[in-house]
Coordinates of C-alpha atoms in Angstrom, one line a residue:
M285 CA 38.8 -18.3 -98.1
I286 CA 36.9 -16.9 -95.2
N287 CA 34.4 -14.1 -95.7
A288 CA 35.3 -11.3 -93.3
S289 CA 33.7 -8.0 -92.5
D290 CA 34.3 -5.0 -90.2
K291 CA 32.0 -6.7 -87.7
D292 CA 34.6 -9.4 -87.1
I293 CA 37.2 -9.0 -84.3
V294 CA 39.2 -12.0 -85.4
V295 CA 39.7 -13.3 -88.9
A296 CA 42.0 -16.3 -89.5
A297 CA 42.6 -17.0 -93.2
N298 CA 44.1 -20.3 -94.3
V299 CA 46.3 -20.5 -91.2
T300 CA 48.9 -23.3 -91.0
K301 CA 51.3 -24.1 -88.1
Q302 CA 53.9 -26.8 -88.0
F303 CA 55.8 -28.3 -85.1
G304 CA 58.5 -30.4 -86.8
S305 CA 56.6 -33.0 -88.9
L306 CA 53.3 -32.3 -87.0
K307 CA 50.9 -30.0 -88.7
A308 CA 49.1 -28.5 -85.7
L309 CA 46.9 -26.3 -87.8
N310 CA 46.1 -27.2 -91.4
D311 CA 44.5 -24.4 -93.5
V312 CA 42.2 -23.1 -90.7
S313 CA 39.9 -20.2 -91.6
L314 CA 37.5 -18.6 -89.1
A315 CA 35.8 -15.3 -88.6
I316 CA 34.5 -14.3 -85.2
P317 CA 32.2 -11.3 -84.8
F318 CA 32.5 -8.6 -82.1
G319 CA 30.4 -9.7 -79.0
A320 CA 30.4 -13.4 -79.9
V321 CA 31.2 -16.3 -77.6
Q322 CA 33.1 -18.7 -79.8
C323 CA 33.5 -22.1 -78.2
I324 CA 36.1 -24.5 -79.6
I325 CA 35.9 -28.2 -78.8
G326 CA 37.8 -31.3 -79.9
P327 CA 40.2 -34.0 -78.7
S328 CA 43.6 -33.3 -77.2
G329 CA 46.1 -32.5 -79.9
S330 CA 43.4 -31.2 -82.3
G331 CA 44.9 -27.7 -82.6
K332 CA 42.5 -25.8 -80.3
S333 CA 45.1 -24.4 -78.0
T334 CA 47.6 -23.7 -80.8
L335 CA 45.0 -21.6 -82.6
L336 CA 44.5 -19.5 -79.4
R337 CA 48.2 -19.1 -79.0
C338 CA 48.6 -18.0 -82.7
I339 CA 45.8 -15.4 -82.2
N340 CA 47.7 -14.1 -79.1
Q341 CA 51.0 -14.3 -80.9
L342 CA 52.5 -16.7 -78.5
E343 CA 53.2 -18.9 -81.6
K344 CA 54.2 -17.6 -85.0
I345 CA 52.1 -19.0 -87.9
D346 CA 53.8 -20.7 -90.8
G347 CA 51.2 -19.8 -93.4
G348 CA 48.0 -17.8 -94.0
A349 CA 47.2 -14.6 -92.0
I350 CA 45.3 -13.5 -88.9
W351 CA 43.7 -10.1 -88.3
V352 CA 42.6 -9.0 -84.8
D353 CA 40.5 -5.9 -84.4
G354 CA 41.1 -5.1 -88.1
E355 CA 44.9 -5.2 -87.8
L356 CA 47.2 -7.8 -89.4
I357 CA 49.1 -9.4 -86.6
G358 CA 52.8 -10.1 -86.6
Y359 CA 53.5 -8.3 -89.8
R360 CA 53.4 -5.0 -91.6
R361 CA 52.5 -4.9 -95.3
V362 CA 54.7 -2.6 -97.4
G363 CA 53.6 -2.8 -101.0
D364 CA 53.5 -6.5 -101.9
E365 CA 55.9 -7.5 -99.1
L366 CA 55.3 -8.5 -95.5
H367 CA 57.8 -7.4 -92.8
E368 CA 57.9 -8.9 -89.4
L369 CA 57.0 -6.6 -86.5
S370 CA 59.4 -5.9 -83.7
D371 CA 58.9 -7.4 -80.2
A372 CA 57.6 -4.0 -79.0
E373 CA 55.0 -3.8 -81.8
I374 CA 53.9 -7.3 -81.1
A375 CA 53.5 -6.5 -77.4
R376 CA 51.3 -3.5 -78.4
Q377 CA 49.1 -5.7 -80.6
R378 CA 48.8 -8.2 -77.8
L379 CA 47.2 -5.7 -75.6
T380 CA 44.0 -6.2 -77.6
T381 CA 43.6 -9.6 -76.1
G382 CA 43.5 -11.1 -72.6
M383 CA 44.4 -14.7 -72.2
V384 CA 43.5 -17.2 -69.4
F385 CA 45.5 -20.4 -69.4
Q386 CA 44.9 -23.9 -67.9
R387 CA 47.4 -23.1 -65.2
F388 CA 46.9 -19.8 -63.4
N389 CA 50.4 -18.3 -63.9
L390 CA 49.9 -15.9 -61.0
F391 CA 52.9 -14.2 -59.4
N392 CA 53.3 -16.1 -56.1
H393 CA 55.3 -13.4 -54.4
M394 CA 52.6 -10.8 -55.0
T395 CA 49.2 -10.4 -53.2
V396 CA 46.0 -10.9 -55.2
L397 CA 45.6 -7.1 -55.7
Q398 CA 49.2 -6.7 -56.7
N399 CA 48.8 -9.4 -59.3
I400 CA 45.8 -7.6 -60.8
I401 CA 47.4 -4.1 -60.9
E402 CA 50.9 -5.2 -62.1
G403 CA 50.1 -5.0 -65.8
P404 CA 48.3 -1.7 -65.9
L405 CA 51.0 -0.2 -63.6
T406 CA 54.1 -1.4 -65.4
V407 CA 52.9 -1.9 -69.0
M408 CA 50.3 0.8 -69.4
K409 CA 51.9 3.3 -66.9
R410 CA 48.5 4.2 -65.4
P411 CA 48.1 6.0 -62.1
R412 CA 48.2 3.7 -59.1
R413 CA 45.2 5.2 -57.3
E414 CA 43.1 4.7 -60.4
I415 CA 44.1 1.1 -61.1
V416 CA 43.7 0.1 -57.4
A417 CA 40.1 1.2 -57.5
E418 CA 39.6 -0.7 -60.8
G419 CA 41.3 -3.7 -59.4
M420 CA 39.0 -3.7 -56.4
A421 CA 36.0 -3.5 -58.7
L422 CA 37.3 -6.5 -60.6
L423 CA 37.7 -8.4 -57.4
E424 CA 34.1 -7.6 -56.5
R425 CA 33.1 -8.8 -59.9
V426 CA 34.7 -12.2 -59.5
G427 CA 33.5 -12.5 -55.9
L428 CA 36.9 -12.3 -54.2
A429 CA 37.2 -8.7 -52.7
E430 CA 38.0 -10.1 -49.3
K431 CA 41.1 -11.9 -50.7
R432 CA 42.9 -8.7 -51.9
D433 CA 45.8 -9.1 -49.4
S434 CA 46.1 -12.9 -49.7
Y435 CA 48.8 -14.7 -51.7
P436 CA 48.1 -17.2 -54.4
I437 CA 49.3 -20.1 -52.3
E438 CA 46.5 -19.3 -49.8
L439 CA 43.8 -19.7 -52.4
S440 CA 42.0 -22.7 -54.0
G441 CA 42.5 -23.5 -57.6
G442 CA 39.1 -22.0 -58.5
Q443 CA 39.9 -18.8 -56.6
Q444 CA 43.3 -18.5 -58.4
Q445 CA 41.6 -18.9 -61.8
R446 CA 39.1 -16.2 -61.0
I447 CA 42.0 -14.0 -60.0
A448 CA 43.7 -14.8 -63.3
I449 CA 40.5 -13.7 -65.1
A450 CA 40.4 -10.5 -63.2
R451 CA 44.1 -9.9 -64.0
A452 CA 43.4 -10.3 -67.7
L453 CA 40.4 -8.0 -67.5
A454 CA 42.5 -5.3 -65.8
M455 CA 44.3 -4.6 -69.1
K456 CA 40.9 -3.7 -70.7
P457 CA 41.1 -6.2 -73.6
K458 CA 38.6 -6.2 -76.4
L459 CA 38.9 -10.0 -76.7
M460 CA 39.3 -12.7 -74.0
L461 CA 40.9 -16.0 -74.8
F462 CA 40.3 -19.0 -72.5
D463 CA 42.4 -22.1 -73.0
E464 CA 40.6 -24.9 -71.1
P465 CA 40.3 -22.7 -68.0
T466 CA 38.7 -25.4 -65.8
S467 CA 40.7 -28.4 -66.9
A468 CA 43.2 -28.2 -64.0
L469 CA 40.5 -27.7 -61.4
D470 CA 38.9 -30.2 -59.0
P471 CA 35.3 -30.9 -60.2
E472 CA 33.7 -29.0 -57.3
L473 CA 35.6 -25.8 -58.2
V474 CA 34.6 -25.7 -61.9
G475 CA 31.2 -24.1 -61.3
E476 CA 32.6 -20.9 -59.7
V477 CA 34.9 -20.2 -62.7
L478 CA 32.2 -20.9 -65.2
A479 CA 29.9 -18.5 -63.3
V480 CA 32.4 -15.7 -63.8
M481 CA 32.6 -16.6 -67.5
R482 CA 28.9 -16.6 -67.9
D483 CA 28.8 -13.1 -66.4
L484 CA 31.4 -12.0 -68.8
A485 CA 29.5 -13.4 -71.8
A486 CA 26.3 -11.7 -70.5
S487 CA 28.1 -8.4 -70.4
G488 CA 28.9 -8.6 -74.1
M489 CA 32.6 -9.5 -73.8
T490 CA 33.9 -11.1 -77.0
M491 CA 35.3 -14.5 -76.0
I492 CA 37.0 -17.5 -77.6
V493 CA 36.8 -20.5 -75.2
V494 CA 38.6 -23.8 -75.7
T495 CA 36.7 -26.2 -73.4
H496 CA 35.4 -29.7 -72.7
E497 CA 32.5 -28.3 -70.7
L498 CA 29.8 -29.1 -73.3
G499 CA 27.0 -27.9 -71.0
F500 CA 28.6 -24.5 -70.7
A501 CA 29.2 -24.3 -74.5
R502 CA 25.6 -25.2 -75.2
E503 CA 24.3 -22.6 -72.7
V504 CA 26.6 -19.6 -73.5
A505 CA 28.2 -20.0 -76.9
S506 CA 26.9 -18.1 -79.9
D507 CA 28.8 -20.5 -82.1
V508 CA 30.7 -23.9 -81.7
V509 CA 33.6 -25.2 -83.7
F510 CA 34.7 -28.8 -83.5
M511 CA 38.4 -29.3 -84.4
D512 CA 40.3 -32.5 -85.1
K513 CA 43.8 -33.2 -86.4
G514 CA 44.5 -29.5 -87.0
E515 CA 41.3 -28.8 -89.0
I516 CA 37.9 -27.4 -88.5
V517 CA 35.5 -30.3 -89.0
E518 CA 32.2 -28.8 -88.1
R519 CA 30.9 -25.4 -87.1
G520 CA 27.5 -24.1 -86.2
A521 CA 25.0 -23.1 -83.6
P522 CA 25.4 -24.9 -80.2
D523 CA 22.3 -27.0 -80.6
A524 CA 23.3 -28.0 -84.1
V525 CA 26.8 -29.1 -83.3
L526 CA 26.3 -30.4 -79.8
V527 CA 22.9 -32.0 -80.1
A528 CA 22.7 -33.0 -83.8
P529 CA 26.2 -33.0 -85.3
Q530 CA 26.5 -33.8 -88.9
H531 CA 30.0 -35.5 -88.9
A532 CA 30.8 -38.8 -87.4
R533 CA 34.0 -37.5 -85.9
T534 CA 32.0 -34.8 -84.0
R535 CA 29.4 -37.4 -82.8
D536 CA 32.1 -39.8 -81.6
F537 CA 33.9 -37.0 -79.6
I538 CA 30.7 -35.8 -78.0
A539 CA 29.7 -39.3 -77.1
A540 CA 33.1 -39.9 -75.5
V541 CA 32.9 -36.7 -73.4
L542 CA 29.4 -37.4 -72.2
K543 CA 30.2 -41.0 -71.0

């Protein structure tokens, strides 16, 4: 069982998730403090993305429990019983997190600025003038203010991913989830996205990052988890896990990535 405290923004306790006969997550326990940059590495199919999707309630867990910002997600406890939350209650809980996917998922019929302000405007019902100003500030932050009136199809993959990050930040999340945000990019575009993520980390944003960018993880992470076959195999400081791993499975994976 994980040792949690009020300093942790995410607590996963004995979480399991099945897809048919496949156990995607097998008794996973993890506590992530506020302000941490938690990097998760591991081979394809190891459960990394599934864990993120469970934290963001895009997948429903089959066992265990997850708390985000001190609140049990997906359920309400009444006495000794758990009752599933309504879709509206889950949507409210999900506002705590922003998620950036491998694919950018931008609205192609909207301009860059419209993409960024759509959530605050329609979901949070905030004043348009206020959110337009904030949207422009976010575009400045990701280095794309001049693209405010462009459409996604007019942008490179790296630019689209930076817009996706700005769109997630527009909802003012306490936690940012990144699911291999550079894996769909051409190699020359990876650096511009990682630069934005470095800036976020330096600003104190709590982040969980699924990535194969081991140099980024070593530089930015406060903690690294290696997962394989739905389980956490090894966890520790970046230099410990990435430079001197204790487990053969971790060593083999890192050697393969660095080839």
